[in-house]
Amino acid sequence: MIPDWESERRRMVERQLRGRDIRNPQVLAAMLEIPREDFVAPECRILSYSDQPVQIGHGQTISQPYMTALMAQVLDLDGTETVLEVGAGCGYAAAVLGMLAARVVGIEIVPRLAAQARENLRRTGRDRNVTIVCGDGSAGYSETAPFDAISVAAAAPEIPVSLLEQLKDPGRLVIPVGGRNDQDLLLVQKHKGTIRSRRVTQCRFVPLRGGEGWK
Ligand code: SAH
């Protein structure tokens, strides 16, 4: 039997997001609209709306829905921003951010995942303002920098300096920082030349690879 994806999506938004601390109406609307099942490999589709990360191949995962929503919420977007998403994976979070910002550039280090993300975004009609590039996003993406907001979906040992440099003032960066197995999700804000950061929650992400990640 084919699941009723729309009901699953509604239930996910009610229980996993609204039932916790996701209050931003635009974030809730985006999570209700983007078909998460279209970003997950066919063999894992049944798990599309489960309250956990799901395998997407190449040892990588699509983040737990709550984490995608929380990261989008703390970026506090108003629809005018240019956003960099580091670690685009299958393109799901990039699609969500695409509904909340003017333009999204997603960067993914695994070429086959970057191709998959592009295909998922095209098939779901989300590629109008969302572009996927393949490369090491630990160094940001200087071609289209600076960014009003940056969302990093892989855990770094420290906040990469390049990302701070490519962040506008004012600007917001959300990133998991810590050890390989557990991290703090940090919200870093640049404002009038100063950088402030606060811990949002504890989290567990796959490692950020590359020059300014885990070698
Ligand atoms: N944003 C995804 C989550 C993907 S998991 C979602 O929508 O659910 C994190 C991704 O970061 C993986 O696909 C991994 O390959 C990628 N990654 C790790 N290090 C990277 C780097 N230095 N540059 C770009 N992508 C990276």
Short mmCIF file of C-alpha atoms and ligand atoms in Angstrom, two decimals:
data_model
loop_
_atom_site.label_atom_id
_atom_site.label_comp_id
_atom_site.label_asym_id
_atom_site.label_seq_id
_atom_site.Cartn_x
_atom_site.Cartn_y
_atom_site.Cartn_z
CA MET A 1 0.00 0.00 0.00
CA ILE A 2 1.29 3.49 -0.86
CA PRO A 3 1.32 5.69 2.25
CA ASP A 4 -0.74 8.86 2.28
CA TRP A 5 2.25 11.19 2.25
CA GLU A 6 0.24 14.34 2.86
CA SER A 7 -1.22 12.98 6.09
CA GLU A 8 2.20 11.74 7.15
CA ARG A 9 3.60 15.20 6.50
CA ARG A 10 0.79 16.88 8.47
CA ARG A 11 1.33 14.49 11.38
CA MET A 12 5.09 15.15 11.31
CA VAL A 13 4.51 18.92 11.45
CA GLU A 14 2.02 18.60 14.34
CA ARG A 15 3.90 16.11 16.50
CA GLN A 16 7.57 16.61 15.75
CA LEU A 17 7.62 20.37 15.07
CA ARG A 18 4.64 22.19 16.58
CA GLY A 19 4.67 19.68 19.46
CA ARG A 20 8.19 20.86 20.24
CA ASP A 21 9.36 24.45 19.79
CA ILE A 22 8.95 25.21 16.10
CA ARG A 23 6.69 28.29 16.01
CA ASN A 24 7.77 30.23 12.89
CA PRO A 25 4.72 30.10 10.56
CA GLN A 26 6.84 30.22 7.38
CA VAL A 27 9.02 27.34 8.58
CA LEU A 28 5.95 25.26 9.46
CA ALA A 29 4.40 26.05 6.05
CA ALA A 30 7.58 25.08 4.21
CA MET A 31 7.86 21.78 6.11
CA LEU A 32 4.21 21.11 5.25
CA GLU A 33 4.78 21.77 1.57
CA ILE A 34 8.10 20.14 0.64
CA PRO A 35 7.59 16.44 -0.22
CA ARG A 36 10.33 14.86 1.88
CA GLU A 37 9.58 11.41 0.38
CA ASP A 38 10.83 12.71 -2.99
CA PHE A 39 14.29 13.38 -1.50
CA VAL A 40 14.75 9.95 0.10
CA ALA A 41 15.96 6.85 -1.78
CA PRO A 42 13.06 4.53 -2.79
CA GLU A 43 14.15 1.76 -0.39
CA CYS A 44 14.03 4.17 2.59
CA ARG A 45 10.91 6.04 1.56
CA ILE A 46 8.75 4.40 4.21
CA LEU A 47 10.91 6.20 6.81
CA SER A 48 10.51 9.63 5.18
CA TYR A 49 8.55 11.15 8.05
CA SER A 50 10.05 9.24 10.97
CA ASP A 51 11.53 11.29 13.80
CA GLN A 52 15.16 10.50 12.96
CA PRO A 53 17.85 10.96 10.30
CA VAL A 54 17.51 8.52 7.35
CA GLN A 55 20.27 7.00 5.19
CA ILE A 56 20.66 8.55 1.75
CA GLY A 57 23.63 6.47 0.60
CA HIS A 58 27.40 7.18 0.53
CA GLY A 59 27.38 6.91 4.35
CA GLN A 60 25.33 10.09 4.58
CA THR A 61 21.90 10.93 5.97
CA ILE A 62 18.99 13.29 5.49
CA SER A 63 18.66 15.19 8.78
CA GLN A 64 15.81 14.57 11.20
CA PRO A 65 12.85 16.81 10.18
CA TYR A 66 12.98 18.64 13.52
CA MET A 67 16.65 19.53 13.02
CA THR A 68 16.00 20.94 9.52
CA ALA A 69 13.12 23.03 10.90
CA LEU A 70 15.07 24.21 13.95
CA MET A 71 18.05 25.32 11.86
CA ALA A 72 15.76 27.19 9.47
CA GLN A 73 13.91 28.80 12.40
CA VAL A 74 17.03 30.15 14.12
CA LEU A 75 18.20 31.74 10.85
CA ASP A 76 15.11 33.98 11.13
CA LEU A 77 14.78 34.56 7.37
CA ASP A 78 12.41 37.16 5.87
CA GLY A 79 12.47 36.03 2.24
CA THR A 80 15.04 38.53 0.94
CA GLU A 81 18.24 36.65 1.80
CA THR A 82 20.92 34.79 -0.09
CA VAL A 83 21.68 31.62 1.87
CA LEU A 84 24.55 29.13 1.67
CA GLU A 85 23.78 25.57 2.73
CA VAL A 86 26.91 23.52 3.39
CA GLY A 87 26.35 19.76 3.11
CA ALA A 88 23.34 19.75 0.79
CA GLY A 89 23.11 15.93 0.74
CA CYS A 90 19.91 15.02 -1.12
CA GLY A 91 18.77 18.66 -1.32
CA TYR A 92 15.88 18.52 1.16
CA ALA A 93 17.00 21.29 3.53
CA ALA A 94 17.99 23.42 0.53
CA ALA A 95 14.42 23.06 -0.77
CA VAL A 96 13.01 24.11 2.62
CA LEU A 97 15.37 27.12 2.77
CA GLY A 98 14.39 27.96 -0.82
CA MET A 99 10.85 28.66 0.40
CA LEU A 100 12.15 30.99 3.13
CA ALA A 101 14.82 32.99 1.30
CA ALA A 102 15.32 34.68 -2.08
CA ARG A 103 18.16 32.47 -3.18
CA VAL A 104 19.91 29.35 -1.90
CA VAL A 105 23.26 27.91 -2.93
CA GLY A 106 23.79 24.37 -1.65
CA ILE A 107 27.29 22.92 -1.68
CA GLU A 108 27.90 19.16 -1.44
CA ILE A 109 31.28 17.40 -1.41
CA VAL A 110 30.12 13.99 -2.74
CA PRO A 111 29.61 14.36 -6.53
CA ARG A 112 26.89 11.70 -6.78
CA LEU A 113 24.91 13.28 -3.95
CA ALA A 114 25.24 16.73 -5.56
CA ALA A 115 23.85 15.25 -8.80
CA GLN A 116 21.05 13.55 -6.84
CA ALA A 117 20.18 16.79 -5.04
CA ARG A 118 20.00 18.64 -8.36
CA GLU A 119 17.74 15.97 -9.80
CA ASN A 120 15.47 15.94 -6.70
CA LEU A 121 15.13 19.73 -6.78
CA ARG A 122 14.38 19.73 -10.51
CA ARG A 123 11.79 16.92 -10.25
CA THR A 124 10.00 18.66 -7.37
CA GLY A 125 10.10 22.04 -9.16
CA ARG A 126 12.29 23.63 -6.48
CA ASP A 127 15.25 24.58 -8.67
CA ARG A 128 14.04 28.08 -9.58
CA ASN A 129 15.98 29.74 -6.75
CA VAL A 130 18.03 26.81 -5.42
CA THR A 131 21.38 25.93 -7.03
CA ILE A 132 23.58 22.98 -6.07
CA VAL A 133 27.34 23.06 -6.57
CA CYS A 134 29.82 20.29 -5.89
CA GLY A 135 32.84 21.13 -3.74
CA ASP A 136 34.36 21.58 -0.30
CA GLY A 137 31.93 23.87 1.54
CA SER A 138 34.07 23.98 4.70
CA ALA A 139 35.76 26.87 2.86
CA GLY A 140 32.37 28.35 1.95
CA TYR A 141 31.69 29.29 -1.66
CA SER A 142 33.55 32.45 -2.59
CA GLU A 143 31.96 32.63 -6.08
CA THR A 144 28.63 33.84 -4.67
CA ALA A 145 29.75 35.17 -1.26
CA PRO A 146 28.91 37.05 0.91
CA PHE A 147 25.77 35.44 2.35
CA ASP A 148 23.07 36.80 4.64
CA ALA A 149 22.81 33.39 6.26
CA ILE A 150 24.75 30.12 6.27
CA SER A 151 23.45 26.74 7.40
CA VAL A 152 25.93 23.91 7.92
CA ALA A 153 24.55 20.35 8.02
CA ALA A 154 27.78 18.59 9.01
CA ALA A 155 29.75 18.85 12.26
CA ALA A 156 32.94 20.90 12.43
CA PRO A 157 35.73 20.76 15.03
CA GLU A 158 35.62 24.58 15.11
CA ILE A 159 33.75 27.33 13.30
CA PRO A 160 35.48 27.58 9.88
CA VAL A 161 37.06 31.03 9.47
CA SER A 162 36.08 31.17 5.77
CA LEU A 163 32.41 30.86 6.71
CA LEU A 164 32.69 33.78 9.13
CA GLU A 165 34.44 35.81 6.44
CA GLN A 166 31.74 35.02 3.87
CA LEU A 167 28.95 36.02 6.25
CA LYS A 168 27.47 39.51 5.74
CA ASP A 169 27.13 41.98 8.60
CA PRO A 170 24.47 41.57 9.89
CA GLY A 171 24.37 37.84 9.25
CA ARG A 172 23.53 34.52 10.86
CA LEU A 173 25.33 31.18 10.75
CA VAL A 174 24.01 27.93 12.23
CA ILE A 175 26.51 25.11 12.66
CA PRO A 176 27.11 21.99 14.75
CA VAL A 177 30.49 22.28 16.50
CA GLY A 178 32.21 19.72 18.70
CA GLY A 179 33.52 16.15 18.61
CA ARG A 180 32.86 13.53 15.97
CA ASN A 181 30.06 11.92 17.97
CA ASP A 182 28.22 14.75 19.61
CA GLN A 183 28.13 18.46 19.16
CA ASP A 184 26.48 21.72 20.14
CA LEU A 185 24.35 23.39 17.52
CA LEU A 186 25.57 27.00 17.57
CA LEU A 187 23.88 30.12 16.29
CA VAL A 188 26.60 32.61 15.38
CA GLN A 189 25.58 36.21 14.75
CA LYS A 190 27.64 38.89 13.10
CA HIS A 191 26.45 42.37 14.04
CA LYS A 192 28.24 45.72 13.74
CA GLY A 193 31.60 44.04 13.44
CA THR A 194 31.22 41.76 16.44
CA ILE A 195 30.64 38.02 16.51
CA ARG A 196 28.44 36.45 19.16
CA SER A 197 27.44 32.84 19.46
CA ARG A 198 24.91 30.93 21.53
CA ARG A 199 24.20 27.24 21.97
CA VAL A 200 20.83 26.21 20.55
CA THR A 201 20.81 22.53 21.48
CA GLN A 202 22.86 19.36 21.64
CA CYS A 203 23.03 17.44 18.37
CA ARG A 204 24.67 14.69 16.36
CA PHE A 205 25.67 15.30 12.73
CA VAL A 206 27.95 13.52 10.26
CA PRO A 207 31.46 15.04 10.19
CA LEU A 208 32.27 18.06 8.01
CA ARG A 209 35.10 16.99 5.75
CA GLY A 210 37.53 19.17 3.80
CA GLY A 211 40.11 21.85 4.44
CA GLU A 212 38.38 23.53 7.40
CA GLY A 213 36.60 20.40 8.65
CA TRP A 214 37.88 17.01 9.83
CA LYS A 215 40.82 16.13 7.58
N1 SAH B 1 21.29 18.98 4.20
C1 SAH B 1 21.01 17.55 4.19
C2 SAH B 1 21.85 16.81 5.20
C3 SAH B 1 22.95 16.06 4.57
S1 SAH B 1 24.07 15.26 5.71
C4 SAH B 1 19.52 17.35 4.38
O1 SAH B 1 18.78 18.03 3.74
O2 SAH B 1 19.09 16.51 5.14
C5 SAH B 1 25.51 16.27 5.52
C6 SAH B 1 26.14 16.30 4.17
O3 SAH B 1 27.34 17.06 4.29
C7 SAH B 1 26.57 14.95 3.58
O4 SAH B 1 25.90 14.76 2.36
C8 SAH B 1 28.09 15.11 3.35
O5 SAH B 1 28.55 14.49 2.17
C9 SAH B 1 28.23 16.61 3.27
N2 SAH B 1 29.55 17.18 3.55
C10 SAH B 1 30.47 16.79 4.48
N3 SAH B 1 31.55 17.59 4.43
C11 SAH B 1 31.32 18.51 3.45
C12 SAH B 1 32.08 19.61 2.92
N4 SAH B 1 33.28 19.93 3.39
N5 SAH B 1 31.53 20.34 1.93
C13 SAH B 1 30.30 20.04 1.44
N6 SAH B 1 29.54 19.01 1.89
C14 SAH B 1 30.04 18.26 2.90
#
